[in-house]
Coordinates of C-alpha atoms in Angstrom, one line a residue:
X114 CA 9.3 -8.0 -23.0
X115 CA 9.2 -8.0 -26.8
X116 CA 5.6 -6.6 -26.8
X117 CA 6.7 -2.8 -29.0
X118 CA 3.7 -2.3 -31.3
X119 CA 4.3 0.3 -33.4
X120 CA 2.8 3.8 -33.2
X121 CA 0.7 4.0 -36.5
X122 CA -0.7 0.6 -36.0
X123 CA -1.6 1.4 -32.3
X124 CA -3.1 4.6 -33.6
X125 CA -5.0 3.4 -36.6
X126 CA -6.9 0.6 -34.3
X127 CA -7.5 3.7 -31.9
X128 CA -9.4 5.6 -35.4
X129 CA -11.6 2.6 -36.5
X130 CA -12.5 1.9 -32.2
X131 CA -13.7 5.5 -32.7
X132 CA -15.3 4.8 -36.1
X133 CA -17.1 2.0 -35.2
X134 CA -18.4 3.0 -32.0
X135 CA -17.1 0.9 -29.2
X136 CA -17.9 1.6 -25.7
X137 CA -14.5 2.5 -25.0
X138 CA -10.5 1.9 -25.0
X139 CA -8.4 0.8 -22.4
X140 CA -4.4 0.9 -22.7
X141 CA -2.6 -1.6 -20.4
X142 CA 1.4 0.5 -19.5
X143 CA 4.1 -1.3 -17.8
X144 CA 6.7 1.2 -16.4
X145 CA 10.4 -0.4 -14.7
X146 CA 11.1 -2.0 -17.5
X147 CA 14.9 -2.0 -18.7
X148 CA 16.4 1.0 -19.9
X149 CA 13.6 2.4 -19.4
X150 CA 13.6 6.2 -17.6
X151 CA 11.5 8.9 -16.9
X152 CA 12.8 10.7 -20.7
X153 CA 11.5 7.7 -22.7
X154 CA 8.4 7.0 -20.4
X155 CA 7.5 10.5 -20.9
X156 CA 7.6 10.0 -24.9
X157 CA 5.1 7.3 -24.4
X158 CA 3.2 9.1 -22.0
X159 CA 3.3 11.6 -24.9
X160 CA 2.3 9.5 -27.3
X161 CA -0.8 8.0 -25.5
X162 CA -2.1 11.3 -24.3
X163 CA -2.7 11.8 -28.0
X164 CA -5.0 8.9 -28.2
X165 CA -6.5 9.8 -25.9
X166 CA -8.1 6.0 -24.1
X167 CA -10.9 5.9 -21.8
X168 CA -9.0 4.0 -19.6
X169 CA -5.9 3.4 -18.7
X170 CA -4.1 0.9 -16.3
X171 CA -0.2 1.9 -15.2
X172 CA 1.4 -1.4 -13.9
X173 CA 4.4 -1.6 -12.3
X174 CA 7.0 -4.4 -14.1
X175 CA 7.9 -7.2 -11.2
X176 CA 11.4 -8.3 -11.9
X177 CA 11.0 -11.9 -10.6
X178 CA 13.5 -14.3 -12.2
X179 CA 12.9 -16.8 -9.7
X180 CA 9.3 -17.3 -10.7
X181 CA 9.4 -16.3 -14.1
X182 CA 12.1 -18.0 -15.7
X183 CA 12.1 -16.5 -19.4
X184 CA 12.9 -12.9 -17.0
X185 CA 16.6 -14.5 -16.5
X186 CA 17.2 -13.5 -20.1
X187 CA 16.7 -9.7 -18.7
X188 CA 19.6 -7.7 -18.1
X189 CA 19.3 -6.9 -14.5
X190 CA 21.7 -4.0 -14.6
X191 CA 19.5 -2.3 -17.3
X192 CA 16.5 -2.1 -14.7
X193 CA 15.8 1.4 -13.0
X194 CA 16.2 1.6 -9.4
X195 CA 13.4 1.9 -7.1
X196 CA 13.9 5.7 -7.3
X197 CA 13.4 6.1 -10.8
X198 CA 11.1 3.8 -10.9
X199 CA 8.8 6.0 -8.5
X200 CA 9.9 9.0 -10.7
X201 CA 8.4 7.7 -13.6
X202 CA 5.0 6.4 -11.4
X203 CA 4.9 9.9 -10.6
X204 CA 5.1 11.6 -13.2
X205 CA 2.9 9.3 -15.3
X206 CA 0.0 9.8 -12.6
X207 CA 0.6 13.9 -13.1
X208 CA 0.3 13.7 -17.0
X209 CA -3.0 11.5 -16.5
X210 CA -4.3 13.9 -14.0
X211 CA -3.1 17.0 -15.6
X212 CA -4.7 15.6 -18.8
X213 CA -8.7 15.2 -17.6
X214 CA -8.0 11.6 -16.1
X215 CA -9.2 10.8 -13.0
X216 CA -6.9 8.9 -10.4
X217 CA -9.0 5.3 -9.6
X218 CA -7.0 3.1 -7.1
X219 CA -3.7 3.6 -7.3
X220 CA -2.6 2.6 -11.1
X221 CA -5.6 3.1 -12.7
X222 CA -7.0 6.3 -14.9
X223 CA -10.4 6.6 -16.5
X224 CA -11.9 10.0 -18.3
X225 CA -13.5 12.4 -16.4
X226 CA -16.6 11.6 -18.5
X227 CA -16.1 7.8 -18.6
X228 CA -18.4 5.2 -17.2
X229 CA -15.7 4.0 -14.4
X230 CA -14.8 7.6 -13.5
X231 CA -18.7 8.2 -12.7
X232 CA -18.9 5.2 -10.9
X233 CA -15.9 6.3 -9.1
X234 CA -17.3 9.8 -8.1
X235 CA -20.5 8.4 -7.3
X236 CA -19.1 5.7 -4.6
X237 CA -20.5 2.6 -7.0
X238 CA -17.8 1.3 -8.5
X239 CA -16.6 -2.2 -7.5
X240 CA -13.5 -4.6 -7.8
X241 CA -13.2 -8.0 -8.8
X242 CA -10.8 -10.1 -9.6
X243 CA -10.8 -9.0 -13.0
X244 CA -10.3 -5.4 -12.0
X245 CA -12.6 -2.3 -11.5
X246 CA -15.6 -2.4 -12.9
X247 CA -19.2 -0.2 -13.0
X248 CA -20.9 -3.6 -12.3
X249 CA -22.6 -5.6 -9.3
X250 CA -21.2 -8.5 -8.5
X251 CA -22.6 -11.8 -10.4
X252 CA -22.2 -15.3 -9.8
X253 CA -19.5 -17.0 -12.1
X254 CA -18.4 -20.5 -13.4
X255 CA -15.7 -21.3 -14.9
X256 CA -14.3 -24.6 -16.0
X257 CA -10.9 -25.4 -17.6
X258 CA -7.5 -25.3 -16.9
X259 CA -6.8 -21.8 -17.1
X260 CA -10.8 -20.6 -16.2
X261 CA -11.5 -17.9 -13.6

């Protein structure tokens, strides 16, 4: 997927989020990836618990080659199977909970004191296409090519 960023950087934007007093952070994980397993998923399950985000959103990775032609560069042997795919799922979804995040939908984790989380608790959170969200629904234009 060539998206690694490396651990200081990732941790230093993390500081000055802190410092300058945004709302909140939200980490976007891909698990199934190749060669990935549940041993080198758990060091960046590691590694994120430490940075503690508000929010974070597990996704599994769609191997679709078909669709997606740059994927037929991928190795397809190097993918896990289904089984440690779920593994990994798993485990990631105990660390969250086991780690004061709260469970919302099924690959999405927000702080037990985080705006989404209360929602959640509360019965007034919402979906949209963009994702969960504390928010009513509002009316929306969008014009472009790629608007939504």
């Amino acid at each position: 997927m060539a998206r690694v960023e490396p651990y200081a950087h990732v941790a230093g934007l993390m500081e000055a989020i802190r410092r300058e007093g945004y709302l909140g952070a939200n980490f976007d994980l891909i698990y199934g990836l190749p060669h990935q397993n549940r041993r080198r998923f758990a060091r960046t399950l590691e590694r994120v618990l430490a940075l503690r985000p508000d929010r974070v959103a597990l996704y599994n990775f769609a191997y679709l080659p078909q669709a997606f032609p740059h994927q037929r560069r991928m190795d397809a042997e190097a993918l896990p199977d289904p089984e440690e795919k779920l593994a990994i799922f798993l485990a990631a979804r105990e660390a969250f909970t086991a780690n004061g995040y709260v469970a919302i939908g099924l690959d999405h984790f927000a702080l037990e004191d985080d705006d989404l989380a209360v929602a959640f608790r509360e019965g007034t959170m919402r979906r949209n296409f963009m994702g969960y969200t504390t928010q009513a629904g509002t009316d929306l234009l969008a014009f472009g090519v790629s608007a939504i």
